[in-house]
Coordinates of C-alpha atoms and ligand atoms in Angstrom, one line a residue:
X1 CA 15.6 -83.4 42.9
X2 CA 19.3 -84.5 43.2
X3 CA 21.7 -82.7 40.8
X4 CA 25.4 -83.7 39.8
X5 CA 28.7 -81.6 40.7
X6 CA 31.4 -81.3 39.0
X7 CA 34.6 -80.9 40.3
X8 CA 36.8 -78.7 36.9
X9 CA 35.1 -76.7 34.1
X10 CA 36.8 -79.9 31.7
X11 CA 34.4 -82.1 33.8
X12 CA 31.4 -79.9 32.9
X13 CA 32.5 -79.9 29.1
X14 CA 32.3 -83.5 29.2
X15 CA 29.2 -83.5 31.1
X16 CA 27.2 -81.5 28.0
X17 CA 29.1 -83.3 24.8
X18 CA 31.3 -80.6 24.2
X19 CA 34.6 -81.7 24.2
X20 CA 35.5 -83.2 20.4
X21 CA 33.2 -82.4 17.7
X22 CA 31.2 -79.7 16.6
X23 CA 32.1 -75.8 15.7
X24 CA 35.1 -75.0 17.6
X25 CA 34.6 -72.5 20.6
X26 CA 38.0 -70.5 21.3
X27 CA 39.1 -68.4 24.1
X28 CA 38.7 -65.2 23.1
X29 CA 41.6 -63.8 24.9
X30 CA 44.2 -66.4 23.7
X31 CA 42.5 -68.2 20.8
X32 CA 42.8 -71.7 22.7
X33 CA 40.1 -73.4 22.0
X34 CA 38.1 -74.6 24.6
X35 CA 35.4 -77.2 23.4
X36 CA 33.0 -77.3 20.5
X37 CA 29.6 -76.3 20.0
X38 CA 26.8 -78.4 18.8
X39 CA 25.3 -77.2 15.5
X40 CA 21.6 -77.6 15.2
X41 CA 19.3 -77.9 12.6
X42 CA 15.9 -76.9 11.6
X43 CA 14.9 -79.9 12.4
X44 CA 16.7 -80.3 15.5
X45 CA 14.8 -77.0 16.4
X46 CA 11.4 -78.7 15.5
X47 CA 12.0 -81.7 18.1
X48 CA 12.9 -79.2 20.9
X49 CA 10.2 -77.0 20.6
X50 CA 7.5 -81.1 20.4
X51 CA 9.4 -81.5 23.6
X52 CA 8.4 -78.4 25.3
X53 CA 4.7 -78.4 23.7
X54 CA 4.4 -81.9 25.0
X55 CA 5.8 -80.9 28.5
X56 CA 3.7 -77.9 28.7
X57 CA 0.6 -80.0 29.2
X58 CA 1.7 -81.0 32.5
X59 CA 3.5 -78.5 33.7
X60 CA 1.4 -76.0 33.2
X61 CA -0.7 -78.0 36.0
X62 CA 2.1 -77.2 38.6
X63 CA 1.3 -75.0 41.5
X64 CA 3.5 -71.4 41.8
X65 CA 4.6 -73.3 45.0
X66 CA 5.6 -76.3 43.0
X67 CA 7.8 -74.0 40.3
X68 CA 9.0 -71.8 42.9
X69 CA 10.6 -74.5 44.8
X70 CA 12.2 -75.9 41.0
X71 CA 13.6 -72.3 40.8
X72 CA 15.3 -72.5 44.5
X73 CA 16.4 -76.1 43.3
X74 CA 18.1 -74.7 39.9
X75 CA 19.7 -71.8 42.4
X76 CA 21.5 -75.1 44.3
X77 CA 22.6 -77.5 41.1
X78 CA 24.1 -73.9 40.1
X79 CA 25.9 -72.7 43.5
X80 CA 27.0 -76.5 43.6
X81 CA 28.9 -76.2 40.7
X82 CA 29.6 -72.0 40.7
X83 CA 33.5 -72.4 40.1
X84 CA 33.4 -74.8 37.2
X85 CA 30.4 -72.2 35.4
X86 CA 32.6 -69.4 35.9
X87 CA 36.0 -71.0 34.7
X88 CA 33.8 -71.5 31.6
X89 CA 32.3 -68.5 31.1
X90 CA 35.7 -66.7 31.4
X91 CA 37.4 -68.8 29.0
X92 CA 34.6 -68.6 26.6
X93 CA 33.5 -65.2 26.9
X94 CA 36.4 -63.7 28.1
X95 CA 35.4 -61.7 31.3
X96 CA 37.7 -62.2 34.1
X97 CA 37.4 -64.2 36.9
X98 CA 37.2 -61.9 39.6
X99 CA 35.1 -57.6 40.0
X100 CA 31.9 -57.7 38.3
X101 CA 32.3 -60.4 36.0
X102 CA 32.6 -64.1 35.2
X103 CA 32.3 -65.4 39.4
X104 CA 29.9 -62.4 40.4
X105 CA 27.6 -63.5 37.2
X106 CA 27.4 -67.4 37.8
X107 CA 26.4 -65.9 41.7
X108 CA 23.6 -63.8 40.0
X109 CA 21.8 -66.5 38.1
X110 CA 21.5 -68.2 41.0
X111 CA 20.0 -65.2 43.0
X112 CA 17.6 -64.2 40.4
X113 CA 16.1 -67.8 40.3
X114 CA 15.8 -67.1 43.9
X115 CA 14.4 -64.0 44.0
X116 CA 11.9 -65.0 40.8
X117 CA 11.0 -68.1 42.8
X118 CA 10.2 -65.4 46.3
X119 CA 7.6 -63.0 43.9
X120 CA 4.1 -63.1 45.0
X121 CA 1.6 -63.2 41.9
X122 CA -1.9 -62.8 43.7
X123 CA -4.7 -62.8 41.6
X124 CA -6.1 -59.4 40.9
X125 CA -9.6 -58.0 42.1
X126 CA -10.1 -55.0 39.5
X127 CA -13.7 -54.0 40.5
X128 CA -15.7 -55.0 43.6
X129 CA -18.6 -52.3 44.3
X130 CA -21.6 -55.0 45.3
X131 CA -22.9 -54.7 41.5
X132 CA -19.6 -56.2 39.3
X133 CA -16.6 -58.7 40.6
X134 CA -14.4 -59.1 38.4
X135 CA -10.5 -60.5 39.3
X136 CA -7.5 -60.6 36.9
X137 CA -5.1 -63.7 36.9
X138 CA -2.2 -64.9 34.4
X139 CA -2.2 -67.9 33.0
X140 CA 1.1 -69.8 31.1
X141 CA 1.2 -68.6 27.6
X142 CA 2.8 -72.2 26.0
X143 CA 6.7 -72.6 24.9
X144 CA 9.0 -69.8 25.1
X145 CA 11.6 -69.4 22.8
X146 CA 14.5 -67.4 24.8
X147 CA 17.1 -66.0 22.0
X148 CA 20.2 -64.5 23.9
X149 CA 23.4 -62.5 23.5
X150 CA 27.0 -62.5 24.6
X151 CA 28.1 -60.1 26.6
X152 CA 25.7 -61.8 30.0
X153 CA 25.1 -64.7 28.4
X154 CA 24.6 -66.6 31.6
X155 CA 22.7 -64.1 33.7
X156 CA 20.4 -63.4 30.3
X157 CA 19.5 -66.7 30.0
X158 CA 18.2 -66.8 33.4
X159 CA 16.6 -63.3 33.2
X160 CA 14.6 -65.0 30.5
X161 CA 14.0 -68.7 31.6
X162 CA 13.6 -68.1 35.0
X163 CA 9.8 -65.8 35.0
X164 CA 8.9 -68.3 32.1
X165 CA 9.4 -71.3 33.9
X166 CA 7.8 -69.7 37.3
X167 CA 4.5 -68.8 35.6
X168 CA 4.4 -72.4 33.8
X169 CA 5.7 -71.8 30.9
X170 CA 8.0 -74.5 28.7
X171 CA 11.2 -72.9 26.9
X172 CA 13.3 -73.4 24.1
X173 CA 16.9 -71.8 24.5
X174 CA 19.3 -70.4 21.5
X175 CA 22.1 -68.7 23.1
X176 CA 24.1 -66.7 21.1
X177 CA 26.6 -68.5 19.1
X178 CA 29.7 -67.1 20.4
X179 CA 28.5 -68.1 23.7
X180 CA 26.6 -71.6 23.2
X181 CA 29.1 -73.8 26.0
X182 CA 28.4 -70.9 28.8
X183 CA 24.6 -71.5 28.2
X184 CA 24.3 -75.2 27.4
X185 CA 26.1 -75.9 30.9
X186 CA 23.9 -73.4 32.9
X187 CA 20.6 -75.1 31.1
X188 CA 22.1 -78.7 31.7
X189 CA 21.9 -77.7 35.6
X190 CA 18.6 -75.9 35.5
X191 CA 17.2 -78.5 33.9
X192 CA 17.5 -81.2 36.4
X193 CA 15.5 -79.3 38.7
X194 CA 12.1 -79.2 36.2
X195 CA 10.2 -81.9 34.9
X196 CA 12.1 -83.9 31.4
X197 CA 11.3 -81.9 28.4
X198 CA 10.3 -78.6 30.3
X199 CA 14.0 -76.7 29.7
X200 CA 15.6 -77.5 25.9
X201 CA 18.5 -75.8 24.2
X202 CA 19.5 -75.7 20.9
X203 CA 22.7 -74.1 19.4
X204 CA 23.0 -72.6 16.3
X205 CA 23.8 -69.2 14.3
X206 CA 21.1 -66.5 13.5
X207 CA 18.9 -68.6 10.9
X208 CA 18.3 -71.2 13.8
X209 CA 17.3 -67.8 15.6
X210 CA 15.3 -67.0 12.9
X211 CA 13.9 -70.2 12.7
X212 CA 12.7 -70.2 16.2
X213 CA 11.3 -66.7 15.6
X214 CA 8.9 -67.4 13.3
X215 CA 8.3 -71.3 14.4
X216 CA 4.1 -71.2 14.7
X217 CA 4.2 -73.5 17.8
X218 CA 6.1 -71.3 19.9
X219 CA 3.8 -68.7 22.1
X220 CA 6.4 -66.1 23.3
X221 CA 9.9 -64.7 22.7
X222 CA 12.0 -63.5 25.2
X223 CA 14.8 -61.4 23.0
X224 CA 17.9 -59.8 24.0
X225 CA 20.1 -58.4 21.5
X226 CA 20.7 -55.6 19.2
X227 CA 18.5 -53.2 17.9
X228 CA 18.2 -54.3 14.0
X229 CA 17.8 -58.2 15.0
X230 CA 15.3 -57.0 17.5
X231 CA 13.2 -55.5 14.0
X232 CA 13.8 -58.8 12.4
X233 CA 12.1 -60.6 15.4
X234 CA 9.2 -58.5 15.5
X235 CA 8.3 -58.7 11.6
X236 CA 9.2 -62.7 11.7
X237 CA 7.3 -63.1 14.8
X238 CA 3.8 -61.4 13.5
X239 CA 2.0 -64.0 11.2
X240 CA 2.2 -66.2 14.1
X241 CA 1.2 -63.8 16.8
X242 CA 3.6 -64.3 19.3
X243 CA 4.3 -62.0 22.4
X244 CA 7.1 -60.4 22.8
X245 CA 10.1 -59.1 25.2
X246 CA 12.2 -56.9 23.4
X247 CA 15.6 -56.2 25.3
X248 CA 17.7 -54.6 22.5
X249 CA 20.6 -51.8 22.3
X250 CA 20.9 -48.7 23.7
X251 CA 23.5 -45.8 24.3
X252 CA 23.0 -44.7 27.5
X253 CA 23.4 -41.1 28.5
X254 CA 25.0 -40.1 31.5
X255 CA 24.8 -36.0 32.7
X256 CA 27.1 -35.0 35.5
X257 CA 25.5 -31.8 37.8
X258 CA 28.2 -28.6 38.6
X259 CA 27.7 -29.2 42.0
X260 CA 29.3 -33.0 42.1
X261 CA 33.0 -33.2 43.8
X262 CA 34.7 -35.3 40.5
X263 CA 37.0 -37.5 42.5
X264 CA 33.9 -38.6 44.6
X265 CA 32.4 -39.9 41.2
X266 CA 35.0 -41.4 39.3
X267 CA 34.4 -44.6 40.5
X268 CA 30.9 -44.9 39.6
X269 CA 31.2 -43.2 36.6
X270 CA 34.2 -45.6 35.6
X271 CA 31.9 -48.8 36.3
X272 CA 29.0 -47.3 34.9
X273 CA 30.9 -47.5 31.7
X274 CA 33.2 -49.8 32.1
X275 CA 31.8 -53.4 33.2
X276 CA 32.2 -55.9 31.4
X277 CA 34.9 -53.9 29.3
X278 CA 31.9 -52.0 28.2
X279 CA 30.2 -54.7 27.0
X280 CA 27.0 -54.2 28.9
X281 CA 23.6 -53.3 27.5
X282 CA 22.6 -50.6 29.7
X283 CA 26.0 -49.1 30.4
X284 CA 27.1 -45.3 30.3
X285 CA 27.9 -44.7 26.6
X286 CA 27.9 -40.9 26.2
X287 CA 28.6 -38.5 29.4
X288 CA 28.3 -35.2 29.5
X289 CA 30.0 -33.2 31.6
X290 CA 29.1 -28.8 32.3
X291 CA 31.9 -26.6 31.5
X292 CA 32.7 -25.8 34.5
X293 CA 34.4 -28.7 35.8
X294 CA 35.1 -30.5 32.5
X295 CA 38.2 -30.8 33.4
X296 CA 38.2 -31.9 36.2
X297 CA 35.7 -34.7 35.6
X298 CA 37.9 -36.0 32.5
X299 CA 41.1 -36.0 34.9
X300 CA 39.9 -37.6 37.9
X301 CA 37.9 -40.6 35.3
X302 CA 41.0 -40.4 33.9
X303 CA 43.2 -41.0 37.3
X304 CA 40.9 -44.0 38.0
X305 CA 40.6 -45.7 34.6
X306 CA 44.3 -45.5 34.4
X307 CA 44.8 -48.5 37.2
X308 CA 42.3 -51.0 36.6
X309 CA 43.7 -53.9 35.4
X310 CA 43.1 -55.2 32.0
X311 CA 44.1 -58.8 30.5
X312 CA 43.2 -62.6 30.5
X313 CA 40.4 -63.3 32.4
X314 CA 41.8 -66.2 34.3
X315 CA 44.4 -63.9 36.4
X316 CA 42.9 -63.1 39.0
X317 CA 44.2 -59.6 39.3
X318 CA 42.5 -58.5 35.9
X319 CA 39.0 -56.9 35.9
X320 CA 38.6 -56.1 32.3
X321 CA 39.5 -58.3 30.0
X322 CA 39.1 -58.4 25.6
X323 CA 36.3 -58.1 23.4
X324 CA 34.2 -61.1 22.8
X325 CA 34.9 -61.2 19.5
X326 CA 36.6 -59.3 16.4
X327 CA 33.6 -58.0 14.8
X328 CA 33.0 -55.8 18.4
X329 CA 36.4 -55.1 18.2
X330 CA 36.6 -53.7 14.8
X331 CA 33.7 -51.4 15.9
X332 CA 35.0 -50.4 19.0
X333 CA 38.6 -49.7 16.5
X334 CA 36.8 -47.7 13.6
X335 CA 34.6 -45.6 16.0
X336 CA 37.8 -44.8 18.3
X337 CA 39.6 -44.0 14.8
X338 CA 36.5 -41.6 13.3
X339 CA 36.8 -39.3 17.0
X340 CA 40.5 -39.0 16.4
X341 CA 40.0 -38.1 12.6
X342 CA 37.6 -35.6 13.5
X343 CA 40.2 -33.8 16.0
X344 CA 38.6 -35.2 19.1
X345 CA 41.4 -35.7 22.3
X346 CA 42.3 -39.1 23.5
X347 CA 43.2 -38.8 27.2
X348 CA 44.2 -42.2 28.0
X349 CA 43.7 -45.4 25.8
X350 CA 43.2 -45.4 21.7
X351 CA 46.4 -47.3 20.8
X352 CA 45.6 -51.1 20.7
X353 CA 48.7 -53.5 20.7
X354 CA 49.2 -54.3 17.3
X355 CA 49.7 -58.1 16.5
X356 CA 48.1 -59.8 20.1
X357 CA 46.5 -63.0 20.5
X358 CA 43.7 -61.3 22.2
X359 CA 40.8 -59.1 21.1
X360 CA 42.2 -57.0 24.0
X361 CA 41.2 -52.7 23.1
X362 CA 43.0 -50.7 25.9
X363 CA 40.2 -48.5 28.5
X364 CA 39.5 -45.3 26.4
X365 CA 38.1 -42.2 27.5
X366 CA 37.7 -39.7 24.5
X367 CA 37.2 -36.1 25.5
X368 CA 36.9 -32.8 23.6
X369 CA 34.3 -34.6 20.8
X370 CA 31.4 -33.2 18.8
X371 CA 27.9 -34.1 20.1
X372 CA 27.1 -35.7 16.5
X373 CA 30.7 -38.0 16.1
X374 CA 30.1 -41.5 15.2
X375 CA 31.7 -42.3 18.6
X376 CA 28.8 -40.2 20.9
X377 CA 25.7 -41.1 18.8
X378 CA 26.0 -44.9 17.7
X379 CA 26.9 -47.9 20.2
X380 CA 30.4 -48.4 20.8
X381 CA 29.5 -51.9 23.0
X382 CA 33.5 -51.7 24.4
X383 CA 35.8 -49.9 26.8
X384 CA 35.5 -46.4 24.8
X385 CA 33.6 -43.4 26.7
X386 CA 32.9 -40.3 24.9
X387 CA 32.8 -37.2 26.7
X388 CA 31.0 -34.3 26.0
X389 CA 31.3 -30.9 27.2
X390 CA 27.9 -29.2 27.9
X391 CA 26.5 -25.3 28.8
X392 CA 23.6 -25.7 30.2
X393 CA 20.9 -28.5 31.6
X394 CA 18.8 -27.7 29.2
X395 CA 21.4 -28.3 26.5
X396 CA 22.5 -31.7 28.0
X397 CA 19.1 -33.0 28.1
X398 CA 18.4 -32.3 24.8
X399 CA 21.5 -34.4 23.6
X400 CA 20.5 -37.3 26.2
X401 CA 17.0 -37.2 24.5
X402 CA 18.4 -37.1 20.6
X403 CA 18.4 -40.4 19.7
X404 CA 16.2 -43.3 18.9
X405 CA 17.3 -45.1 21.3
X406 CA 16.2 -45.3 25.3
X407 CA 17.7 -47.7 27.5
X408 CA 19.4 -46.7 30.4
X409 CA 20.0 -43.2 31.8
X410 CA 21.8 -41.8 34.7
X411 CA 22.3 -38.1 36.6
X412 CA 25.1 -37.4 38.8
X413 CA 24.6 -34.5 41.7
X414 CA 25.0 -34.0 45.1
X415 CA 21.3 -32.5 45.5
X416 CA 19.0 -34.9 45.3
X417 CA 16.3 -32.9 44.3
X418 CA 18.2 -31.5 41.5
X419 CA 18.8 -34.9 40.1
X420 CA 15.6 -36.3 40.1
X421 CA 14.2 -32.9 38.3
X422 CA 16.3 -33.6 35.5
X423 CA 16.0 -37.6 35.5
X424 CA 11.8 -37.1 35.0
X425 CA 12.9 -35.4 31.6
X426 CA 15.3 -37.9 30.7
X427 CA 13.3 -40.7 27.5
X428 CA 14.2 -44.1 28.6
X429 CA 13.2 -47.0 30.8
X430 CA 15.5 -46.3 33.8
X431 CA 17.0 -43.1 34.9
X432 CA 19.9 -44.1 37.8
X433 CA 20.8 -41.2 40.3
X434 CA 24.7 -41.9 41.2
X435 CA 25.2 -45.0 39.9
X436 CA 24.7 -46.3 36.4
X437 CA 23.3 -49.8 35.5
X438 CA 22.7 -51.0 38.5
X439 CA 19.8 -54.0 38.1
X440 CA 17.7 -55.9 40.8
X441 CA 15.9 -58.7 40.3
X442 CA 13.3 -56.6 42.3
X443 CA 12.9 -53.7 39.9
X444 CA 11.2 -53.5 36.3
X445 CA 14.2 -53.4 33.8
X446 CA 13.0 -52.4 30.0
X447 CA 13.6 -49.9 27.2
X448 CA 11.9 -47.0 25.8
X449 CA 11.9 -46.6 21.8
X450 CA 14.0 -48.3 20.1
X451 CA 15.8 -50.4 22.7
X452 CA 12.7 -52.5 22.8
X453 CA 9.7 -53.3 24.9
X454 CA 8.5 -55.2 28.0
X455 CA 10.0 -55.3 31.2
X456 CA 11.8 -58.0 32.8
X457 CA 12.2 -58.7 36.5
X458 CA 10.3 -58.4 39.6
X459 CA 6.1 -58.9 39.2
X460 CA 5.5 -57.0 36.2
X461 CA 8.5 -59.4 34.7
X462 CA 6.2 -61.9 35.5
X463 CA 3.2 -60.8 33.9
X464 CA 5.2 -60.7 30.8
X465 CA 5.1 -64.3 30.6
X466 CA 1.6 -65.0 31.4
X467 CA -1.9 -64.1 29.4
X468 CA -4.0 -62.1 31.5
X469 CA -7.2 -63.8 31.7
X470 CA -10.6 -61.4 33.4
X471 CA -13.4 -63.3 35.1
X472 CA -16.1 -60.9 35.2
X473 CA -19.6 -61.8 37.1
Ligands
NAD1 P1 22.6 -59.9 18.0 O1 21.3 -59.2 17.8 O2 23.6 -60.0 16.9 O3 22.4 -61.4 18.4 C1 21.5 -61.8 19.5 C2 21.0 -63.2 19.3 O4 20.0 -63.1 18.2 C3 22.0 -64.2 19.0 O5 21.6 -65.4 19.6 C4 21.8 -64.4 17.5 O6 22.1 -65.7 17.0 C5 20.3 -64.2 17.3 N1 19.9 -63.7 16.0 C6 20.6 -63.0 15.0 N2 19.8 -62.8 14.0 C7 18.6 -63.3 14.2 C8 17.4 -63.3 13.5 N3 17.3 -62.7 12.3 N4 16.3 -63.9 14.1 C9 16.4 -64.4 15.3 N5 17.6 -64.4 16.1 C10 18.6 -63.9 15.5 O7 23.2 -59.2 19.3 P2 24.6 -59.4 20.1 O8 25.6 -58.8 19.2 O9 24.7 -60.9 20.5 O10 24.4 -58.6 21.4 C11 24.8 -57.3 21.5 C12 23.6 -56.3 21.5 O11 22.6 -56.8 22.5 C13 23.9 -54.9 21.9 O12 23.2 -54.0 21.0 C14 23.4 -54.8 23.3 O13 23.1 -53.4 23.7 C15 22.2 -55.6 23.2 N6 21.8 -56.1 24.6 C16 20.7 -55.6 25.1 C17 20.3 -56.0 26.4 C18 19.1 -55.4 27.1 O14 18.7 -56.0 28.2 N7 18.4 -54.5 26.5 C19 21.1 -56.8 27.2 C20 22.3 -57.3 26.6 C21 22.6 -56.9 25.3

C-alpha cells in the first residue's frame, strides 16, 4: 500500500476537507481558528456503519498475518507524516509540542499499531486428557463503533481501532467533537493501509454518539470517556446486545510511604499528575502524604512544579499548556475555589489570569484539605493536585478505597516489599509502584467499578474484540 505525505499541518487540513466549511475548530490556547469540522448526520452515520458491514464480509477473511502487516503499514503513512499530526493536534487540542505531549503522542499511535500488529493470538487448547479436546479461538465480532475523548484523542483512537482492526473487525469512528480534525487526519492515514470501507469516521456531537450507540448493526463499542456517558452507553447499548469496553473516569489515588526521600519523588509525583496539564484519565488526582514528612513532600512538589513551563503549545519551551476547553476549565476554577472556601492552603498556583485568550489554569498543588472537599473526592481533569495529610497506612488506604471509582492507583516507597503489601489492597485496575500512569501497549489497561470495564492492550486487549468461539469433540 503507498500512502501520501504531507509536507505542513495546512496541507493535511486540505487533504481531509477541513479548511472552509463546517463547525469551526479553534485553537484552544489562542482562539484562532484552525479549520472546520464536518457535521454529520444520522443518516450520514447510517451509510458509514453499510460501509463497514459491507467491508466486514471480506475482511473478516484476512489472515492475522495479512492485518498485522496493515497495522505496521498504518504505523508508516503515520511516522511519514508525524510533524504535520502533531502541529495539528497541538493547535487543536492544545498540548504542546514538545515533553509528553502532542510529538510524543503522534509517536505512540504509531508504536501501538506496531506492537498490536507483533501480539500472538494462538488458539487455545482448554482440555486435552485422551477423552475431551476442546480448543478456544476468537473470531471478529462485526463493525466497531469507537466513541473517543479529548484529552488523547489521537493515541485513543488507536488504542481502540487498532485491536479491532487486528482481530478482523470493521470500525466506525466518532471522535469527540472538540477534537474531530486531530482524529479525521489520523483515520485518513490509517485508512489507506486497510481495504476501502474497512476504517470510517463520522464527526458529530453526543446525539451522533448516541446514535451510534444504540445503532442495531453495530456489534461492539469501544468507549472512552466520562463516567455518566459511560451509563448512557451501557443502557443505550442493551436492546441491541452489543459488547462493550468501558474506559471511563477515574480519580486516582496516589499514597506516599514515610520511608521515601521527597526530593527523589518530586518528579514522578509531578508527572504522575501533571501530563497533559492533568488532563489524563488515569493520572494522580488525590495524594496522600503521612505526617511525618508532609511537609516536606508538599515543598519539594512544590520546588519542581514551580519551573515547568506552562503556555501555547507551539513554543517549544512549554510542556503544559491550557485546558481543552472552558467547560474543563470552569470545573477545574469552581473545584480550586470550593478548597480555598473551605480554608484549604494553596502553595503555588490558584490565581488564573483574568481576561487571557487562553483556557490557560496555572499548575496548582492544594495542601492542608479535608479528605471529603469537592476538590479530593470528584475529578478535577486539570493541573490541580490535592494533598492530603494521613496517620496511618491503614487510614490512607481507606481514603484511596472510598470512592466509586477505580482507575489507576499508585504507591511510593523505597522498600519494595512494603509497597506492593499496600498496592494488593488498593480497588482499581492498576496499582503503579514509583511512577504513576505509565501505560504499555504490552500490559492490560482497564478500570475497576465505576471507571468501566474491559481491558485494552496487549492479548487480553485483543480478546476484547473477538467472540470466543469453543470447538469441543
Ligand atoms: P464525554 O463522556 O463527555 O465524551 C466522550 C465521547 O462521548 C465524545 O465523543 C462525546 O461526543 C460522546 N458522547 C457524549 N454523550 C454521548 C452519549 N449519550 N452517547 C454516546 N456518546 C456520547 O467525555 P470527555 O469529556 O470527552 O472525556 C473526559 C473523560 O474521559 C474524563 O472523565 C476522563 O477520565 C475520561 N477518560 C477515560 C479514559 C480511560 O482510559 N479510562 C481515557 C481518557 C479519558
Amino acid at each position: 500500500m503507498s500512502f501520501p505525505t504531507y509536507s505542513s499541518y495546512e496541507e493535511l487540513l486540505s487533504a481531509i476537507d477541513a479548511g472552509d466549511s463546517g463547525r469551526e475548530i479553534l485553537n484552544p490556547a489562542t482562539g484562532e481558528r484552525i479549520g472546520f469540522a464536518d457535521t454529520d448526520s444520522v443518516e450520514d452515520l447510517n451509510a458509514a456503519v453499510t460501509r463497514a458491514r459491507e467491508a466486514f464480509a471480506s475482511f473478516a477473511t484476512t489472515t492475522h498475518e495479512q492485518r498485522s502487516a496493515m497495522l505496521n503499514a498504518a504505523a508508516d503513512a503515520i511516522e511519514a507524516n508525524a510533524e504535520p499530526l502533531a502541529q495539528l493536534l497541538s493547535r487543536e487540542q492544545g498540548k504542546p509540542l514538545n515533553g509528553p505531549n502532542a510529538r510524543f503522542e503522534v509517536g505512540a499511535c504509531s508504536s501501538w499499531l506496531r506492537a498490536t500488529a507483533s501480539f500472538e493470538l494462538e488458539p487455545e487448547v482448554i482440555v486435552d486428557d485422551g477423552e475431551t479436546y476442546s480448543t478456544m479461538t476468537y473470531r471478529p465480532l462485526g463493525v466497531v463503533g469507537a466513541i473517543g475523548p479529548w484529552n488523547w484523542p489521537m493515541m485513543i483512537t488507536v488504542w481502540q481501532v487498532a485491536p479491532a482492526l487486528r482481530m478482523g473487525n470493521t470500525v466506525v469512528v466518532k471522535p469527540s467533537e472538540y477534537t474531530p480534525l486531530s482524529v479525521k487526519a489520523l483515520v485518513h492515514l490509517i485508512a489507506t493501509a486497510v481495504p476501502e470501507g474497512v476504517l470510517n469516521y463520522v464527526s458529530g456531537d453526543r446525539e451522533l454518539g448516541a446514535a451510534l450507540s444504540k445503532h442495531p448493526d453495530v456489534d461492539k463499542l469501544m468507549f472512552t470517556g466520562s463516567t455518566s456517558t459511560g451509563q448512557k452507553i451501557i443502557e443505550a447499548s442493551a436492546p441491541t446486545y452489543k459488547r462493550l469496553t468501558l474506559e471511563l473516569g477515574g480519580n486516582d489515588a496516589g499514597i506516599v510511604l514515610d520511608d521515601v526521600d521527597p526530593a527523589a519523588i518530586a518528579e514522578g509525583l509531578f508527572w504522575g499528575a501533571f501530563i497533559n496539564t492533568g488532563q489524563t484519565c488515569a493520572a494522580l488526582k488525590r495524594l496522600y502524604v503521612p505526617e511525618s514528612i508532609y511537609d516536606e513532600v508538599v515543598n519539594a512538589l512544590a520546588e519542581f512544579a514551580k519551573n515547568v513551563p506552562m503556555g501555547e503549545g507551539l513554543d517549544e519551551n512549554n510542556v503544559l499548556g491550557p485546558l481543552q476547553n472552558k467547560a474543563q476549565y470552569d470545573i477545574v476554577a469552581d473545584l480550586v475555589q470550593k478548597a480555598k472556601d473551605s480554608g484549604a492552603r494553596v502553595v503555588i498556583g490558584g490565581d488564573p489570569e483574568e481576561g487571557q485568550k487562553g483556557y490557560f489554569y496555572p499548575t496548582t498543588l492544594v495542601a492542608d484539605i479535608d479528605p471529603d472537599n469537592a476538590l479530593v473526592v470528584e475529578e478535577q481533569f486539570g493541573p490541580a493536585l490535592p494533598i492530603v495529610r494521613y496517620s496511618t497506612v491503614d487510614e490512607a488506604i481507606d481514603l484511596a478505597n472510598s470512592l466509586d471509582v477505580g482507575l489507576g492507583s499508585s504507591v511510593w516507597s523505597a522498600d519494595r516489599e512494603r509497597a506492593l503489601s499496600v498496592a494488593e489492597r488498593l480497588r482499581a485496575g492498576t496499582t503503579w509502584i514509583n511512577n504513576h500512569g505509565a501505560v504499555d501497549p504490552r500490559i492490560p489497561f482497564g478500570g475497576s467499578g465505576h471507571s468501566g470495564y474491559g481491558v485494552e492492550f496487549g492479548i487480553e486487549g485483543l480478546k476484547g474484540l473477538g467472540q470466543p468461539h469453543v470447538i469441543t469433540g
